[in-house]
Short mmCIF file of C-alpha atoms in Angstrom, two decimals:
data_model
loop_
_atom_site.label_atom_id
_atom_site.label_comp_id
_atom_site.label_asym_id
_atom_site.label_seq_id
_atom_site.Cartn_x
_atom_site.Cartn_y
_atom_site.Cartn_z
CA MET A 1 99.96 91.00 67.13
CA ILE A 2 97.17 89.09 65.53
CA ASP A 3 96.03 85.42 65.32
CA ILE A 4 97.77 83.71 62.63
CA ARG A 5 94.77 81.70 62.04
CA LEU A 6 92.71 84.72 62.02
CA ILE A 7 94.45 85.85 58.65
CA ARG A 8 94.41 82.06 57.68
CA GLU A 9 91.12 81.51 58.01
CA GLN A 10 89.76 85.41 57.52
CA PRO A 11 92.05 87.21 55.19
CA ASP A 12 89.12 89.30 53.93
CA PHE A 13 88.22 90.38 57.53
CA VAL A 14 91.42 91.29 58.57
CA ARG A 15 92.02 93.25 54.91
CA ASN A 16 88.67 94.99 55.65
CA GLY A 17 89.89 95.97 58.98
CA ILE A 18 93.28 97.33 58.46
CA ALA A 19 91.23 99.32 55.08
CA ARG A 20 89.20 101.11 58.19
CA LEU A 21 92.55 101.90 59.81
CA HIS A 22 93.27 103.47 56.68
CA ALA A 23 96.62 101.60 57.08
CA SER A 24 98.87 98.85 54.96
CA ALA A 25 100.33 95.19 56.14
CA PRO A 26 101.52 92.79 54.13
CA ILE A 27 98.68 90.34 54.46
CA ASP A 28 99.60 88.42 50.78
CA GLN A 29 103.24 88.08 51.90
CA ILE A 30 102.13 86.68 55.67
CA LEU A 31 99.38 83.99 53.69
CA GLU A 32 102.46 83.07 51.21
CA LEU A 33 104.85 82.34 53.68
CA ASP A 34 102.71 80.74 55.75
CA ALA A 35 101.40 77.94 53.49
CA GLN A 36 105.09 77.65 52.59
CA ARG A 37 106.01 76.78 56.01
CA ARG A 38 102.90 74.81 56.41
CA GLU A 39 103.79 72.80 52.85
CA MET A 40 107.31 72.15 53.98
CA LEU A 41 106.38 71.35 57.75
CA SER A 42 103.60 68.39 56.44
CA ARG A 43 107.02 67.17 54.31
CA VAL A 44 109.60 67.08 57.04
CA GLU A 45 107.30 65.61 59.22
CA GLU A 46 106.53 62.82 56.64
CA LEU A 47 110.59 62.27 56.01
CA LYS A 48 110.92 61.75 60.01
CA ALA A 49 108.33 58.98 59.95
CA THR A 50 110.14 57.65 57.32
CA ARG A 51 113.52 57.52 59.02
CA ASN A 52 111.99 56.12 62.08
CA SER A 53 110.66 52.94 59.97
CA GLY A 54 113.13 53.09 58.32
CA SER A 55 115.53 53.00 61.67
CA LYS A 56 113.23 50.55 63.28
CA GLU A 57 113.84 47.71 60.32
CA ILE A 58 117.86 48.30 60.94
CA ARG A 59 117.41 47.34 64.12
CA THR A 60 116.08 43.78 62.12
CA LEU A 61 118.88 43.60 59.47
CA GLU A 62 121.80 41.82 60.10
CA PRO A 63 124.98 42.93 59.32
CA GLY A 64 125.89 43.51 55.71
CA PRO A 65 125.56 45.17 52.56
CA GLU A 66 121.70 45.38 52.96
CA ARG A 67 121.98 46.98 56.35
CA ASP A 68 124.89 49.37 55.58
CA ASP A 69 122.91 50.75 52.32
CA LYS A 70 120.00 51.25 55.02
CA ILE A 71 122.12 53.50 57.14
CA ALA A 72 123.55 55.23 54.32
CA ALA A 73 120.30 56.13 53.78
CA MET A 74 118.89 57.60 56.64
CA ARG A 75 122.25 59.51 57.13
CA SER A 76 121.58 60.90 54.16
CA LEU A 77 117.60 61.23 55.23
CA GLY A 78 118.82 63.00 58.11
CA ASP A 79 120.75 65.45 56.53
CA LEU A 80 118.22 66.16 54.13
CA ILE A 81 115.47 66.78 57.30
CA GLN A 82 118.20 69.17 59.09
CA GLN A 83 118.53 71.15 56.08
CA LEU A 84 114.80 71.45 55.85
CA ASP A 85 114.30 72.27 59.48
CA GLY A 86 116.79 75.24 58.90
CA GLU A 87 114.49 76.68 56.08
CA VAL A 88 111.57 76.10 58.28
CA ALA A 89 113.06 78.15 60.81
CA GLN A 90 114.38 81.09 58.66
CA ILE A 91 110.50 81.39 56.88
CA GLU A 92 109.12 81.64 60.44
CA GLU A 93 111.34 84.03 61.50
CA GLN A 94 110.74 86.09 58.23
CA LEU A 95 106.74 85.31 58.84
CA ASN A 96 107.20 86.45 62.94
CA ALA A 97 109.05 90.13 61.31
CA LEU A 98 105.46 90.59 59.03
CA LEU A 99 103.08 89.65 61.60
CA LEU A 100 104.91 92.29 63.56
CA GLU A 101 103.95 94.90 60.92
CA VAL A 102 100.29 94.65 61.03
CA PRO A 103 98.48 96.46 62.77
CA ASN A 104 95.42 95.70 65.95
CA LEU A 105 91.91 95.60 64.13
CA PRO A 106 89.72 97.89 65.18
CA ASP A 107 86.59 96.85 66.94
CA PRO A 108 83.71 97.14 65.00
CA ASP A 109 81.53 99.82 67.01
CA VAL A 110 84.74 102.02 66.22
CA PRO A 111 83.88 104.91 64.12
CA ASP A 112 84.67 105.78 60.72
CA GLY A 113 87.23 107.85 59.69
CA ALA A 114 90.23 108.82 58.25
CA ASP A 115 92.13 110.86 60.55
CA GLU A 116 91.55 113.07 63.72
CA THR A 117 88.48 115.01 62.39
CA GLY A 118 86.74 111.42 62.17
CA ASN A 119 86.92 111.28 66.04
CA VAL A 120 84.02 111.82 67.77
CA VAL A 121 83.08 113.88 71.07
CA THR A 122 80.42 111.79 72.95
CA ARG A 123 80.18 113.79 76.17
CA SER A 124 81.64 116.40 78.29
CA TRP A 125 81.99 117.47 82.46
CA GLY A 126 82.30 120.75 83.56
CA GLU A 127 81.95 124.55 81.99
CA PRO A 128 84.85 126.03 80.84
CA ARG A 129 85.29 129.01 83.62
CA THR A 130 84.48 132.80 82.92
CA PHE A 131 87.15 135.25 83.74
CA ASP A 132 86.26 139.33 84.43
CA TYR A 133 90.29 139.70 83.23
CA PRO A 134 92.43 139.14 80.41
CA VAL A 135 93.77 135.14 80.35
CA VAL A 136 96.97 134.21 79.21
CA PRO A 137 98.75 131.12 78.06
CA HIS A 138 100.59 128.99 80.51
CA TRP A 139 103.99 130.19 78.85
CA GLU A 140 103.37 133.36 79.21
CA ILE A 141 102.36 132.97 83.36
CA ALA A 142 105.31 130.83 83.52
CA GLU A 143 107.67 133.42 82.46
CA THR A 144 106.44 136.05 84.69
CA LEU A 145 106.17 134.23 87.95
CA ARG A 146 109.66 132.81 86.73
CA LEU A 147 108.07 129.04 86.93
CA ILE A 148 109.56 127.28 84.06
CA ASP A 149 113.51 128.44 82.54
CA PHE A 150 113.03 127.74 79.05
CA GLN A 151 116.47 129.47 78.22
CA ARG A 152 118.39 126.97 80.26
CA GLY A 153 116.69 124.13 79.34
CA VAL A 154 117.39 124.85 75.40
CA LYS A 155 120.96 125.82 76.75
CA VAL A 156 121.47 122.65 78.34
CA SER A 157 119.53 119.87 76.57
CA GLY A 158 118.17 121.77 73.15
CA SER A 159 115.22 122.55 72.01
CA ARG A 160 111.70 121.49 73.80
CA PHE A 161 113.84 120.70 76.93
CA TYR A 162 112.79 122.99 80.14
CA PHE A 163 113.79 123.50 83.96
CA LEU A 164 110.34 123.68 86.13
CA ARG A 165 111.06 125.73 89.23
CA GLY A 166 110.34 126.73 92.86
CA ASP A 167 107.00 125.91 93.83
CA LEU A 168 105.67 124.97 90.20
CA ALA A 169 108.54 121.68 90.35
CA ARG A 170 106.93 121.12 93.88
CA LEU A 171 103.16 121.67 92.31
CA GLN A 172 104.40 118.68 89.56
CA ARG A 173 105.94 116.36 92.66
CA ALA A 174 102.57 117.43 94.37
CA LEU A 175 100.27 115.70 91.60
CA ILE A 176 101.77 113.10 91.19
CA THR A 177 101.96 111.49 94.63
CA TRP A 178 98.07 112.50 94.84
CA MET A 179 97.60 111.05 91.43
CA VAL A 180 99.04 107.77 92.88
CA ASP A 181 97.63 108.18 96.06
CA LEU A 182 93.70 108.33 94.62
CA HIS A 183 94.76 105.42 92.32
CA VAL A 184 95.64 103.15 94.67
CA ASN A 185 92.96 103.92 97.78
CA ALA A 186 90.22 104.80 95.32
CA HIS A 187 89.99 102.70 91.95
CA GLY A 188 92.41 99.67 93.44
CA TYR A 189 95.47 100.05 91.51
CA PHE A 190 98.56 98.36 93.20
CA GLU A 191 101.82 100.90 92.69
CA VAL A 192 105.19 99.71 91.34
CA TYR A 193 108.22 101.93 90.40
CA PRO A 194 109.77 100.82 86.74
CA PRO A 195 112.58 100.64 85.22
CA TYR A 196 113.16 103.74 82.56
CA LEU A 197 115.57 101.74 80.29
CA VAL A 198 114.05 98.26 78.76
CA ARG A 199 115.18 95.50 76.34
CA ARG A 200 114.37 95.31 72.73
CA GLU A 201 111.79 92.51 73.37
CA SER A 202 110.27 94.69 75.77
CA MET A 203 109.73 97.43 73.10
CA VAL A 204 108.59 94.62 70.62
CA GLY A 205 105.96 93.10 73.62
CA THR A 206 104.19 96.78 73.16
CA GLY A 207 104.02 96.93 70.13
CA ASN A 208 106.61 100.44 70.11
CA LEU A 209 109.62 98.33 67.88
CA PRO A 210 109.86 97.49 65.54
CA LYS A 211 107.16 100.58 64.03
CA PHE A 212 108.16 103.31 65.95
CA GLY A 213 111.83 103.29 66.97
CA ASP A 214 112.73 106.34 64.80
CA ALA A 215 110.48 108.04 67.59
CA LEU A 216 112.57 106.44 71.06
CA TYR A 217 115.44 107.37 72.39
CA HIS A 218 118.37 104.25 72.02
CA ASP A 219 121.17 103.30 73.56
CA GLU A 220 123.12 101.12 70.90
CA GLU A 221 125.80 99.32 72.93
CA SER A 222 123.54 97.99 75.61
CA ASP A 223 120.42 97.92 72.92
CA LEU A 224 118.58 98.92 75.94
CA TRP A 225 115.43 101.80 74.77
CA LEU A 226 114.34 104.60 77.22
CA ILE A 227 110.26 103.92 77.92
CA PRO A 228 108.37 106.25 75.99
CA THR A 229 105.66 105.34 78.98
CA ALA A 230 105.59 103.47 82.32
CA GLU A 231 103.18 101.24 80.14
CA VAL A 232 106.21 99.57 78.22
CA SER A 233 107.79 98.42 81.60
CA VAL A 234 104.94 97.59 83.30
CA THR A 235 102.94 95.17 80.69
CA ASN A 236 106.01 93.46 80.12
CA LEU A 237 106.02 92.41 83.86
CA TYR A 238 104.34 89.26 82.71
CA ARG A 239 106.64 88.85 79.83
CA ASP A 240 107.17 84.98 78.56
CA GLU A 241 104.97 84.07 81.93
CA ILE A 242 101.89 82.44 82.64
CA ILE A 243 99.42 83.73 85.33
CA GLU A 244 98.04 81.56 87.53
CA ALA A 245 94.28 81.14 88.15
CA GLY A 246 92.30 83.48 89.80
CA MET A 247 95.03 86.09 89.65
CA LEU A 248 92.72 88.38 86.81
CA PRO A 249 92.44 90.91 87.16
CA ILE A 250 95.42 92.93 87.63
CA TYR A 251 95.37 96.38 88.01
CA ARG A 252 99.29 97.91 88.15
CA VAL A 253 99.65 101.84 88.30
CA ALA A 254 103.45 103.48 88.02
CA HIS A 255 104.72 107.36 87.70
CA SER A 256 107.78 107.10 85.19
CA ALA A 257 109.62 110.07 83.44
CA CYS A 258 109.18 109.54 79.74
CA PHE A 259 110.93 110.01 76.86
CA ARG A 260 110.24 110.90 72.95
CA ARG A 261 111.40 111.91 69.91
CA GLU A 262 108.89 114.40 69.14
CA GLN A 263 109.06 115.57 65.36
CA THR A 264 109.75 119.63 65.27
CA SER A 265 107.34 121.51 63.85
CA ALA A 266 106.57 125.46 63.19
CA GLY A 267 103.38 126.72 65.17
CA ARG A 268 101.60 126.83 68.11
CA ASP A 269 102.63 123.14 69.31
CA VAL A 270 106.28 124.40 70.19
CA ARG A 271 104.97 127.31 72.49
CA GLY A 272 105.41 126.36 76.03
CA ILE A 273 105.00 122.26 77.62
CA LYS A 274 102.77 120.91 75.23
CA ARG A 275 104.79 118.86 73.09
CA VAL A 276 108.24 117.88 74.77
CA HIS A 277 111.03 115.17 74.88
CA GLN A 278 110.90 114.35 78.31
CA PHE A 279 108.33 115.20 80.29
CA GLU A 280 106.55 112.66 83.75
CA LYS A 281 103.02 110.61 83.55
CA VAL A 282 101.06 108.73 85.96
CA GLU A 283 100.45 105.47 84.14
CA MET A 284 97.66 102.51 84.70
CA VAL A 285 97.79 99.23 83.13
CA LYS A 286 95.62 96.44 83.42
CA PHE A 287 96.06 92.31 82.81
CA VAL A 288 92.24 90.90 82.69
CA GLU A 289 90.30 88.15 81.06
CA PRO A 290 89.05 89.10 77.51
CA GLU A 291 85.20 88.52 77.69
CA THR A 292 85.86 91.76 80.31
CA SER A 293 88.00 94.24 78.68
CA ASP A 294 84.74 96.27 77.28
CA ASP A 295 83.59 96.85 81.06
CA GLU A 296 87.32 97.82 82.31
CA LEU A 297 87.90 100.01 79.49
CA ILE A 298 84.90 101.96 80.86
CA LYS A 299 86.16 101.76 84.52
CA LEU A 300 89.86 102.51 83.21
CA VAL A 301 88.24 105.95 81.42
CA ALA A 302 86.27 106.81 84.82
CA ASP A 303 89.14 106.45 86.83
CA SER A 304 91.54 108.72 84.49
CA GLU A 305 87.79 110.99 84.88
CA ASP A 306 88.43 110.96 88.49
CA VAL A 307 91.25 112.98 88.38
CA LEU A 308 90.09 115.52 86.47
CA GLN A 309 86.76 116.06 88.27
CA ASN A 310 88.47 116.08 91.98
CA LEU A 311 91.01 119.05 89.96
CA ASP A 312 87.74 120.73 88.59
CA ILE A 313 88.52 121.08 85.06
CA PRO A 314 86.99 120.97 82.60
CA TYR A 315 87.48 118.21 79.98
CA ARG A 316 85.59 116.25 76.93
CA VAL A 317 85.31 112.37 76.40
CA VAL A 318 86.44 111.37 72.65
CA GLU A 319 85.94 108.33 70.90
CA ILE A 320 88.96 107.60 68.35
CA CYS A 321 87.81 106.71 65.02
CA ALA A 322 89.83 104.15 63.09
CA GLY A 323 92.10 106.01 61.15
CA ASP A 324 93.31 107.80 64.13
CA LEU A 325 93.65 104.56 66.40
CA SER A 326 97.09 103.40 67.43
CA PHE A 327 98.86 101.27 65.99
CA VAL A 328 97.97 98.76 69.07
CA ALA A 329 94.47 99.58 70.42
CA ALA A 330 91.42 97.90 69.02
CA ARG A 331 89.51 101.18 70.81
CA LYS A 332 90.96 104.29 72.40
CA ILE A 333 88.94 106.82 74.50
CA ASP A 334 90.72 110.10 75.26
CA LEU A 335 90.12 112.93 77.79
CA GLU A 336 91.04 116.37 76.63
CA LEU A 337 91.04 119.03 79.31
CA TRP A 338 90.22 122.71 78.15
CA ALA A 339 92.95 125.52 78.54
CA PRO A 340 91.20 128.65 78.15
CA GLY A 341 95.09 130.48 78.00
CA SER A 342 95.90 128.57 75.11
CA GLN A 343 92.32 128.81 74.00
CA GLU A 344 92.33 125.03 72.86
CA TRP A 345 91.25 121.02 74.06
CA LEU A 346 94.15 119.47 75.06
CA GLU A 347 94.20 115.57 75.11
CA VAL A 348 95.94 114.64 78.31
CA SER A 349 94.56 110.94 78.97
CA SER A 350 94.52 107.96 76.41
CA CYS A 351 92.62 104.87 77.79
CA SER A 352 92.78 101.69 75.25
CA ASN A 353 91.69 98.39 74.83
CA PHE A 354 94.53 96.49 73.23
CA ARG A 355 92.31 93.29 73.67
CA ASP A 356 95.09 89.99 73.22
CA PHE A 357 97.39 91.91 70.53
CA GLN A 358 100.24 93.38 73.19
CA ALA A 359 99.78 89.80 74.93
CA ARG A 360 100.57 87.63 71.96
CA ARG A 361 103.49 90.01 71.09
CA ALA A 362 105.02 89.14 74.89
CA ASN A 363 103.92 85.88 75.15
CA ILE A 364 101.47 86.71 78.38
CA ARG A 365 99.59 84.13 79.19
CA TYR A 366 96.62 82.58 81.63
CA ARG A 367 94.88 80.14 83.43
CA PRO A 368 91.51 80.18 83.42
CA ALA A 369 91.19 77.66 85.94
CA GLU A 370 92.97 75.40 87.48
CA GLY A 371 93.87 72.67 85.08
CA GLU A 372 93.21 74.16 82.13
CA ARG A 373 95.18 75.52 78.82
CA PRO A 374 96.63 78.68 79.40
CA GLN A 375 95.47 81.36 76.81
CA PHE A 376 95.92 85.14 76.01
CA PRO A 377 94.91 88.19 78.68
CA ALA A 378 93.19 91.12 77.30
CA THR A 379 95.79 94.55 78.51
CA LEU A 380 94.50 97.81 79.08
CA ASN A 381 96.54 100.72 79.73
CA GLY A 382 95.57 104.39 80.47
CA SER A 383 97.44 107.64 81.70
CA GLY A 384 95.77 109.19 84.85
CA LEU A 385 97.51 111.75 84.20
CA ALA A 386 99.80 112.73 81.53
CA LEU A 387 102.16 115.77 83.08
CA PRO A 388 102.77 118.52 81.85
CA ARG A 389 99.78 119.10 80.43
CA THR A 390 97.50 118.61 83.29
CA LEU A 391 100.21 121.23 84.87
CA ILE A 392 98.84 123.74 81.51
CA ALA A 393 95.11 123.01 82.87
CA ILE A 394 95.88 124.20 86.25
CA MET A 395 98.21 127.18 85.55
CA GLU A 396 95.56 128.27 82.57
CA ASN A 397 92.46 127.55 84.86
CA TYR A 398 93.07 128.76 88.24
CA GLN A 399 95.21 132.30 87.12
CA GLN A 400 94.18 134.92 89.26
CA ALA A 401 93.81 138.63 88.30
CA ASP A 402 96.79 139.48 90.33
CA GLY A 403 98.54 137.11 88.27
CA THR A 404 99.18 134.24 90.99
CA ILE A 405 97.89 130.85 90.07
CA GLY A 406 95.07 129.43 92.62
CA ILE A 407 96.18 125.39 93.85
CA PRO A 408 93.37 123.41 93.77
CA GLU A 409 91.88 122.34 96.55
CA VAL A 410 92.91 118.43 96.42
CA LEU A 411 96.35 119.45 96.37
CA ARG A 412 96.90 121.82 99.32
CA PRO A 413 97.69 119.20 101.75
CA TYR A 414 100.01 117.92 99.66
CA MET A 415 101.52 121.33 99.22
CA GLY A 416 101.37 122.13 102.76
CA GLY A 417 98.50 124.05 103.34
CA GLN A 418 99.79 126.53 100.42
CA GLU A 419 96.51 128.04 98.18
CA SER A 420 98.97 130.05 95.58
CA ILE A 421 101.79 129.95 93.66
CA GLY A 422 103.65 133.41 92.97
CA LEU A 423 106.77 135.25 91.51
CA GLN A 424 109.28 133.02 92.34
CA PRO A 425 113.03 134.67 93.19
CA GLU A 426 115.54 134.50 90.84
#
């Protein structure tokens, strides 16, 4: 959520930021309601001052008609104040609802652009592997080796669901455990296991609601929502709390299943396991002092890169342009890995600096020093990494001439020393 004072004091700055996003927001309505609210609050304060002075005067009057008239007048004044307080509350509710529709503003150094075509590749790591035998996409490898059962996944749950089988299911478990261990032991994160169902307030806090309700799975009876990423649960750890002085920065890492209503579309996106409704992910979340958030974003990206480098998978780093930013991010950097069988770059991690946008929505505050007034921290999050695209990269980059899949060296201890994956039993 953007600070209402910024909208009030610098409306053109806010409008220009939203224009860079190629988005829209009800800025004029917000300004109008804010002016009404402030005017009514001023009137209510004046009336309350009149009531206070009248109450004092009543105490000095002798019993009689004058005192009775004064008491009646103060009661009428009290009724009016109560009515106006109710109107102010209604305006505040409308104002807060409109503020939730305003996206975060892009940082000044975010490149301009209308959509993903404006994103900028800033660097790359590793050389795409060359093969002296035909390479195939992961869905063909998976079917040939009986690693993924697509048909039964559809039978059980519908399109874009599947069963991982045998050694591929084991490889996913190995990846998750290894990635969490890496972030804890090498990068300084603290592991948490998050709830997969959260309250509406938690979705609002991270910016998933109200804007993206159609993309979420929702249990209407309990009003609980399945998380699209562990970021939702972990960020809301400190919702409506004050983080005490000296506790920042806070680094948290979590593995979770993720649930998203991916829109069905024709074309190559529907092949294999690239875009599905349920998947696993390891997520990193940071709570930091605002002035350190730029450096913390660079570290966050490096932590995600370390995973890909250890797996020896080529990737590139992409600075996301203003028009392709998410609703909540002020700056976003993606990592895209190379999938030689599919012949495409696949986004496997998004690392975002939200500034104080989420903290305001979730009412997360921190105390800079003992006795100082609480402020809003910056929050950041990044995938470290997302499954199943990491599985795609391993299957396609490590496919071997005999049709088997090599297992990256860092994962072999987590696979009992196994070096390759071959044909699985029926």
